[in-house]
mmCIF file of C-alpha atoms in Angstrom:
data_model
loop_
_atom_site.group_PDB
_atom_site.id
_atom_site.type_symbol
_atom_site.label_atom_id
_atom_site.label_comp_id
_atom_site.label_asym_id
_atom_site.label_seq_id
_atom_site.Cartn_x
_atom_site.Cartn_y
_atom_site.Cartn_z
ATOM 1 C CA MET W 1 91.681 -179.730 196.748
ATOM 2 C CA LYS W 2 94.387 -180.638 194.303
ATOM 3 C CA PRO W 3 95.005 -178.210 191.369
ATOM 4 C CA ASN W 4 94.236 -180.015 187.925
ATOM 5 C CA PHE W 5 97.287 -180.242 185.848
ATOM 6 C CA GLU W 6 96.156 -182.876 183.928
ATOM 7 C CA LEU W 7 96.181 -182.163 180.030
ATOM 8 C CA LYS W 8 95.373 -185.478 178.516
ATOM 9 C CA GLY W 9 92.857 -184.819 175.656
ATOM 10 C CA LYS W 10 94.672 -181.644 174.890
ATOM 11 C CA ILE W 11 96.325 -180.957 171.790
ATOM 12 C CA ALA W 12 99.546 -178.477 172.353
ATOM 13 C CA LEU W 13 101.058 -176.753 169.601
ATOM 14 C CA VAL W 14 104.635 -175.746 170.331
ATOM 15 C CA THR W 15 106.431 -173.166 167.605
ATOM 16 C CA GLY W 16 110.522 -173.360 167.265
ATOM 17 C CA ALA W 17 110.083 -176.910 169.311
ATOM 18 C CA THR W 18 113.163 -178.860 167.448
ATOM 19 C CA HIS W 19 115.603 -177.981 170.119
ATOM 20 C CA GLY W 20 116.312 -175.942 173.351
ATOM 21 C CA LEU W 21 113.777 -174.446 175.347
ATOM 22 C CA GLY W 22 111.081 -175.199 172.949
ATOM 23 C CA MET W 23 111.871 -178.792 173.044
ATOM 24 C CA ALA W 24 112.111 -179.005 176.823
ATOM 25 C CA MET W 25 108.746 -177.358 177.275
ATOM 26 C CA ALA W 26 107.057 -179.576 174.469
ATOM 27 C CA LYS W 27 108.447 -182.683 176.295
ATOM 28 C CA ALA W 28 107.036 -181.416 179.833
ATOM 29 C CA LEU W 29 103.596 -180.923 177.925
ATOM 30 C CA ALA W 30 103.609 -184.595 176.426
ATOM 31 C CA HIS W 31 104.743 -185.951 179.626
ATOM 32 C CA GLN W 32 101.856 -184.507 180.974
ATOM 33 C CA GLY W 33 99.258 -186.179 178.565
ATOM 34 C CA ALA W 34 99.047 -183.585 175.995
ATOM 35 C CA THR W 35 99.024 -184.654 171.944
ATOM 36 C CA LEU W 36 101.891 -182.638 170.924
ATOM 37 C CA VAL W 37 102.399 -180.827 167.543
ATOM 38 C CA ILE W 38 105.617 -179.144 166.860
ATOM 39 C CA ASN W 39 106.723 -176.519 164.337
ATOM 40 C CA GLY W 40 110.299 -175.810 162.679
ATOM 41 C CA HIS W 41 111.302 -174.541 159.637
ATOM 42 C CA THR W 42 114.217 -176.870 158.992
ATOM 43 C CA PRO W 43 113.910 -180.390 157.776
ATOM 44 C CA SER W 44 117.152 -181.884 159.320
ATOM 45 C CA LYS W 45 116.455 -180.231 162.543
ATOM 46 C CA MET W 46 112.845 -181.433 162.689
ATOM 47 C CA GLU W 47 113.875 -185.326 161.679
ATOM 48 C CA ALA W 48 116.697 -184.759 164.497
ATOM 49 C CA ALA W 49 113.786 -183.367 167.113
ATOM 50 C CA ILE W 50 111.470 -186.452 165.990
ATOM 51 C CA GLU W 51 114.200 -188.797 167.049
ATOM 52 C CA ALA W 52 114.933 -187.100 170.106
ATOM 53 C CA TYR W 53 111.108 -187.052 171.384
ATOM 54 C CA ALA W 54 110.720 -190.992 170.106
ATOM 55 C CA ALA W 55 113.781 -191.415 172.742
ATOM 56 C CA GLU W 56 111.653 -190.329 175.664
ATOM 57 C CA ASN W 57 108.514 -192.402 174.114
ATOM 58 C CA ILE W 58 106.915 -189.014 172.935
ATOM 59 C CA VAL W 59 104.617 -188.911 169.614
ATOM 60 C CA ALA W 60 105.403 -185.459 168.086
ATOM 61 C CA HIS W 61 103.283 -184.499 165.162
ATOM 62 C CA PRO W 62 105.778 -182.382 162.889
ATOM 63 C CA TYR W 63 105.026 -179.468 160.760
ATOM 64 C CA LEU W 64 107.265 -177.383 158.707
ATOM 65 C CA PHE W 65 105.963 -173.833 158.111
ATOM 66 C CA ASP W 66 107.209 -170.355 158.382
ATOM 67 C CA VAL W 67 105.270 -168.636 161.483
ATOM 68 C CA SER W 68 105.772 -165.226 159.827
ATOM 69 C CA ASP W 69 103.944 -165.956 156.705
ATOM 70 C CA SER W 70 100.329 -165.425 157.496
ATOM 71 C CA LYS W 71 99.341 -167.638 154.510
ATOM 72 C CA ALA W 72 101.672 -170.547 155.504
ATOM 73 C CA VAL W 73 100.435 -170.309 159.026
ATOM 74 C CA ASN W 74 96.972 -170.603 158.094
ATOM 75 C CA THR W 75 97.420 -173.339 155.624
ATOM 76 C CA ALA W 76 99.093 -175.233 158.275
ATOM 77 C CA ILE W 77 96.625 -174.671 161.160
ATOM 78 C CA SER W 78 93.797 -175.861 159.072
ATOM 79 C CA LYS W 79 95.715 -178.826 158.328
ATOM 80 C CA ILE W 80 96.516 -179.503 161.789
ATOM 81 C CA GLU W 81 92.969 -178.997 162.596
ATOM 82 C CA ALA W 82 91.930 -181.715 160.012
ATOM 83 C CA GLU W 83 94.521 -184.146 160.752
ATOM 84 C CA ILE W 84 95.269 -184.220 164.620
ATOM 85 C CA GLY W 85 92.376 -181.938 165.860
ATOM 86 C CA ASP W 86 91.508 -178.450 167.302
ATOM 87 C CA ILE W 87 94.268 -176.652 169.080
ATOM 88 C CA ASP W 88 94.099 -176.385 172.747
ATOM 89 C CA ILE W 89 97.463 -175.003 173.886
ATOM 90 C CA LEU W 90 99.367 -172.720 171.846
ATOM 91 C CA VAL W 91 102.986 -171.915 173.069
ATOM 92 C CA ASN W 92 104.470 -169.156 170.639
ATOM 93 C CA ASN W 93 108.198 -170.064 171.002
ATOM 94 C CA ALA W 94 109.938 -169.548 167.830
ATOM 95 C CA GLY W 95 112.041 -166.715 167.665
ATOM 96 C CA MET W 96 115.507 -165.114 166.920
ATOM 97 C CA ILE W 97 118.321 -162.976 168.063
ATOM 98 C CA GLN W 98 120.361 -160.647 166.150
ATOM 99 C CA ARG W 99 123.193 -158.750 168.596
ATOM 100 C CA THR W 100 124.391 -155.808 166.751
ATOM 101 C CA PRO W 101 125.050 -152.437 168.212
ATOM 102 C CA ALA W 102 122.087 -149.941 167.625
ATOM 103 C CA LEU W 103 124.315 -147.507 165.599
ATOM 104 C CA GLU W 104 125.541 -150.532 163.372
ATOM 105 C CA MET W 105 121.901 -152.753 162.829
ATOM 106 C CA GLU W 106 120.379 -152.006 159.459
ATOM 107 C CA PRO W 107 116.708 -151.716 159.578
ATOM 108 C CA GLU W 108 115.794 -154.565 157.491
ATOM 109 C CA ASP W 109 117.984 -156.702 160.187
ATOM 110 C CA PHE W 110 115.824 -154.873 162.576
ATOM 111 C CA ARG W 111 112.147 -155.516 160.846
ATOM 112 C CA LYS W 112 113.585 -158.938 160.736
ATOM 113 C CA VAL W 113 113.884 -159.754 164.249
ATOM 114 C CA ILE W 114 110.497 -157.765 165.080
ATOM 115 C CA ASP W 115 108.665 -160.032 162.363
ATOM 116 C CA ILE W 116 109.866 -162.964 164.010
ATOM 117 C CA ASP W 117 109.612 -162.434 167.832
ATOM 118 C CA LEU W 118 106.406 -160.420 167.914
ATOM 119 C CA VAL W 119 104.623 -160.430 164.683
ATOM 120 C CA SER W 120 104.692 -164.120 164.450
ATOM 121 C CA PRO W 121 103.034 -164.990 167.689
ATOM 122 C CA PHE W 122 100.533 -162.408 166.827
ATOM 123 C CA ILE W 123 99.874 -164.007 163.249
ATOM 124 C CA VAL W 124 99.839 -167.897 164.821
ATOM 125 C CA SER W 125 97.568 -166.757 167.712
ATOM 126 C CA GLN W 126 94.949 -165.035 165.722
ATOM 127 C CA ARG W 127 94.542 -167.880 163.439
ATOM 128 C CA VAL W 128 94.341 -170.472 166.508
ATOM 129 C CA ALA W 129 92.202 -168.322 168.887
ATOM 130 C CA LYS W 130 89.535 -168.296 165.768
ATOM 131 C CA THR W 131 88.917 -172.098 166.657
ATOM 132 C CA MET W 132 89.401 -171.404 170.404
ATOM 133 C CA VAL W 133 86.605 -168.937 170.268
ATOM 134 C CA LYS W 134 84.409 -171.301 168.774
ATOM 135 C CA ASN W 135 85.163 -173.956 171.195
ATOM 136 C CA GLY W 136 84.932 -171.849 174.152
ATOM 137 C CA SER W 137 88.168 -172.327 175.568
ATOM 138 C CA GLY W 138 92.052 -172.155 174.936
ATOM 139 C CA LYS W 139 95.799 -171.507 176.593
ATOM 140 C CA ILE W 140 98.277 -169.417 174.677
ATOM 141 C CA ILE W 141 101.605 -169.074 176.247
ATOM 142 C CA ASN W 142 103.981 -166.363 174.698
ATOM 143 C CA ILE W 143 107.577 -166.831 175.354
ATOM 144 C CA CYS W 144 108.912 -163.455 176.404
ATOM 145 C CA SER W 145 112.008 -162.402 177.998
ATOM 146 C CA MET W 146 113.911 -160.582 180.942
ATOM 147 C CA MET W 147 114.400 -158.330 177.692
ATOM 148 C CA SER W 148 110.643 -157.917 178.333
ATOM 149 C CA GLU W 149 111.705 -155.634 181.160
ATOM 150 C CA LEU W 150 115.588 -154.830 180.514
ATOM 151 C CA GLY W 151 117.766 -153.622 178.071
ATOM 152 C CA ARG W 152 121.213 -154.706 177.357
ATOM 153 C CA ASN W 153 124.129 -153.885 174.697
ATOM 154 C CA THR W 154 123.547 -154.959 170.966
ATOM 155 C CA VAL W 155 120.256 -156.509 171.266
ATOM 156 C CA SER W 156 118.128 -153.444 170.780
ATOM 157 C CA ALA W 157 115.421 -155.292 168.125
ATOM 158 C CA TYR W 158 115.204 -158.348 170.183
ATOM 159 C CA ALA W 159 114.654 -156.226 173.405
ATOM 160 C CA ALA W 160 111.494 -154.183 171.605
ATOM 161 C CA ALA W 161 110.025 -157.068 170.283
ATOM 162 C CA LYS W 162 110.323 -158.919 173.638
ATOM 163 C CA GLY W 163 108.891 -155.877 175.317
ATOM 164 C CA GLY W 164 105.996 -155.608 172.940
ATOM 165 C CA LEU W 165 105.078 -159.435 172.926
ATOM 166 C CA LYS W 166 104.874 -158.813 176.814
ATOM 167 C CA MET W 167 102.372 -155.960 176.154
ATOM 168 C CA LEU W 168 100.464 -157.727 173.271
ATOM 169 C CA THR W 169 99.980 -160.875 175.550
ATOM 170 C CA ARG W 170 98.145 -158.474 178.199
ATOM 171 C CA ASN W 171 96.104 -156.843 175.262
ATOM 172 C CA LEU W 172 95.058 -160.265 173.872
ATOM 173 C CA ALA W 173 94.382 -161.515 177.675
ATOM 174 C CA THR W 174 92.148 -158.467 177.856
ATOM 175 C CA GLU W 175 90.410 -159.161 174.258
ATOM 176 C CA TRP W 176 89.792 -162.723 174.684
ATOM 177 C CA ALA W 177 89.241 -163.660 178.581
ATOM 178 C CA LYS W 178 85.442 -163.221 177.899
ATOM 179 C CA TYR W 179 85.719 -166.509 175.644
ATOM 180 C CA ASN W 180 87.551 -168.512 178.432
ATOM 181 C CA ILE W 181 91.190 -168.226 176.316
ATOM 182 C CA GLN W 182 93.896 -167.379 178.959
ATOM 183 C CA VAL W 183 96.585 -165.611 177.446
ATOM 184 C CA ASN W 184 100.068 -165.677 179.400
ATOM 185 C CA GLY W 185 103.767 -165.453 178.864
ATOM 186 C CA ILE W 186 106.891 -167.098 180.259
ATOM 187 C CA GLY W 187 110.310 -164.944 180.492
ATOM 188 C CA PRO W 188 112.973 -167.356 180.870
ATOM 189 C CA GLY W 189 116.598 -166.188 182.202
ATOM 190 C CA TYR W 190 119.576 -167.423 181.146
ATOM 191 C CA PHE W 191 119.489 -171.196 180.580
ATOM 192 C CA ALA W 192 122.200 -174.027 179.924
ATOM 193 C CA THR W 193 121.657 -174.916 176.278
ATOM 194 C CA GLU W 194 123.483 -175.837 173.277
ATOM 195 C CA GLN W 195 123.948 -172.317 172.007
ATOM 196 C CA THR W 196 125.038 -171.348 175.392
ATOM 197 C CA ALA W 197 127.482 -174.250 176.292
ATOM 198 C CA PRO W 198 130.612 -172.463 174.602
ATOM 199 C CA ILE W 199 130.105 -169.578 177.174
ATOM 200 C CA ARG W 200 129.374 -171.625 180.326
ATOM 201 C CA VAL W 201 132.508 -172.165 181.427
ATOM 202 C CA ASP W 202 134.299 -171.265 184.629
ATOM 203 C CA GLY W 203 136.654 -168.218 183.869
ATOM 204 C CA HIS W 204 134.598 -167.025 181.052
ATOM 205 C CA PRO W 205 133.532 -163.267 181.914
ATOM 206 C CA PHE W 206 129.924 -163.837 180.783
ATOM 207 C CA ASN W 207 129.734 -167.276 182.875
ATOM 208 C CA ASP W 208 131.146 -165.865 185.883
ATOM 209 C CA PHE W 209 128.793 -162.277 185.038
ATOM 210 C CA ILE W 210 125.605 -164.584 184.900
ATOM 211 C CA VAL W 211 126.409 -166.870 187.923
ATOM 212 C CA ASN W 212 127.358 -164.111 189.950
ATOM 213 C CA ARG W 213 124.336 -162.046 189.159
ATOM 214 C CA THR W 214 121.706 -164.575 189.435
ATOM 215 C CA PRO W 215 120.605 -164.991 193.263
ATOM 216 C CA ALA W 216 119.888 -169.248 192.474
ATOM 217 C CA GLY W 217 123.709 -168.984 191.518
ATOM 218 C CA ARG W 218 123.412 -171.032 188.170
ATOM 219 C CA TRP W 219 122.255 -171.150 184.860
ATOM 220 C CA GLY W 220 118.774 -172.259 184.469
ATOM 221 C CA ASP W 221 118.425 -175.986 183.428
ATOM 222 C CA PRO W 222 115.767 -176.406 180.297
ATOM 223 C CA ASP W 223 113.398 -178.671 182.757
ATOM 224 C CA ASP W 224 113.224 -175.562 184.902
ATOM 225 C CA LEU W 225 110.516 -174.276 182.538
ATOM 226 C CA GLY W 226 108.363 -177.470 182.420
ATOM 227 C CA GLY W 227 106.283 -176.604 185.681
ATOM 228 C CA THR W 228 105.189 -173.251 184.527
ATOM 229 C CA VAL W 229 104.240 -174.423 181.094
ATOM 230 C CA VAL W 230 102.456 -177.380 182.187
ATOM 231 C CA PHE W 231 100.675 -174.799 185.119
ATOM 232 C CA LEU W 232 99.873 -172.177 182.100
ATOM 233 C CA ALA W 233 98.517 -174.783 179.903
ATOM 234 C CA SER W 234 96.338 -176.438 182.465
ATOM 235 C CA PRO W 235 93.215 -176.112 184.522
ATOM 236 C CA ALA W 236 95.227 -175.162 187.298
ATOM 237 C CA SER W 237 95.509 -171.265 185.516
ATOM 238 C CA ASN W 238 92.008 -170.688 184.167
ATOM 239 C CA PHE W 239 91.699 -167.237 186.275
ATOM 240 C CA ILE W 240 95.061 -166.300 185.100
ATOM 241 C CA ASN W 241 95.010 -163.783 182.404
ATOM 242 C CA GLY W 242 97.677 -161.377 180.837
ATOM 243 C CA GLN W 243 100.707 -162.114 183.275
ATOM 244 C CA ILE W 244 104.420 -162.719 182.520
ATOM 245 C CA ILE W 245 105.962 -165.281 185.054
ATOM 246 C CA TYR W 246 109.834 -164.993 185.384
ATOM 247 C CA VAL W 247 111.916 -168.155 185.191
ATOM 248 C CA ASP W 248 115.131 -166.313 186.228
ATOM 249 C CA GLY W 249 116.495 -167.367 189.308
ATOM 250 C CA GLY W 250 115.850 -163.989 190.592
ATOM 251 C CA ILE W 251 117.617 -162.035 188.267
ATOM 252 C CA LEU W 252 114.741 -159.732 188.033
ATOM 253 C CA ALA W 253 114.500 -159.246 191.829
ATOM 254 C CA THR W 254 117.930 -158.197 192.561
ATOM 255 C CA ILE W 255 120.300 -155.255 191.309
ATOM 256 C CA GLY W 256 123.283 -157.959 192.005
ATOM 257 C CA LYS W 257 125.928 -158.477 193.800
ATOM 258 C CA PRO W 258 129.446 -157.550 194.041
ATOM 259 C CA ILE W 259 132.040 -160.166 193.218
ATOM 260 C CA GLY W 260 133.158 -162.374 195.760
ATOM 261 C CA GLU W 261 129.694 -161.476 198.022
#
């Protein structure tokens, strides 16, 4: 029996899908047949994103709204339901990171990261799940991080949020599985994106660290996330609940190796 990875007839909302890993995952869902709805908060980025999707013959339905504003989320989701249809697949990808030593970080900056990376997925999931409960099915995929498991200098707020998102994923799965809603997470490792381009240079200390620290010996390609998000969005994962799949080239599986080994 072949697993069913078919997404035709499904409507997928991916937050923060105007660039980077969010766009890569959104494209994967669309290529598998899902009707794609993308969220962003910057008009210029949204315009550029629409062109990027169109270049791959993908129709992306754009909605600009602040995922941390519960009223804005409710208005936007209601509009999506009226104009496109009920959301079958939600990918909570929108997020931010602020690299500041813990001794120097202002409380308001800490709260902002928590608000975007942890509170926002709860707000969007809660609103979308209300309709999923009525429909008796749904897929929610939270984009966690290796920082859901590990700490690292200067990212105390991000790590706290992503650790919390791991547990939020498990708790929502616990509460909503009875409604045939599967809530799971993806934890990306270090990926080759526009944001990491300046440090992905041979000889750069961080580039050398990542390549040496990763058993696969390379940065991840954004397309490496496609199979995982499609799997978790499809009927193939109907009995998987509350799991975090780390797509990290093996980093979390090892304590690392000496340089040159």
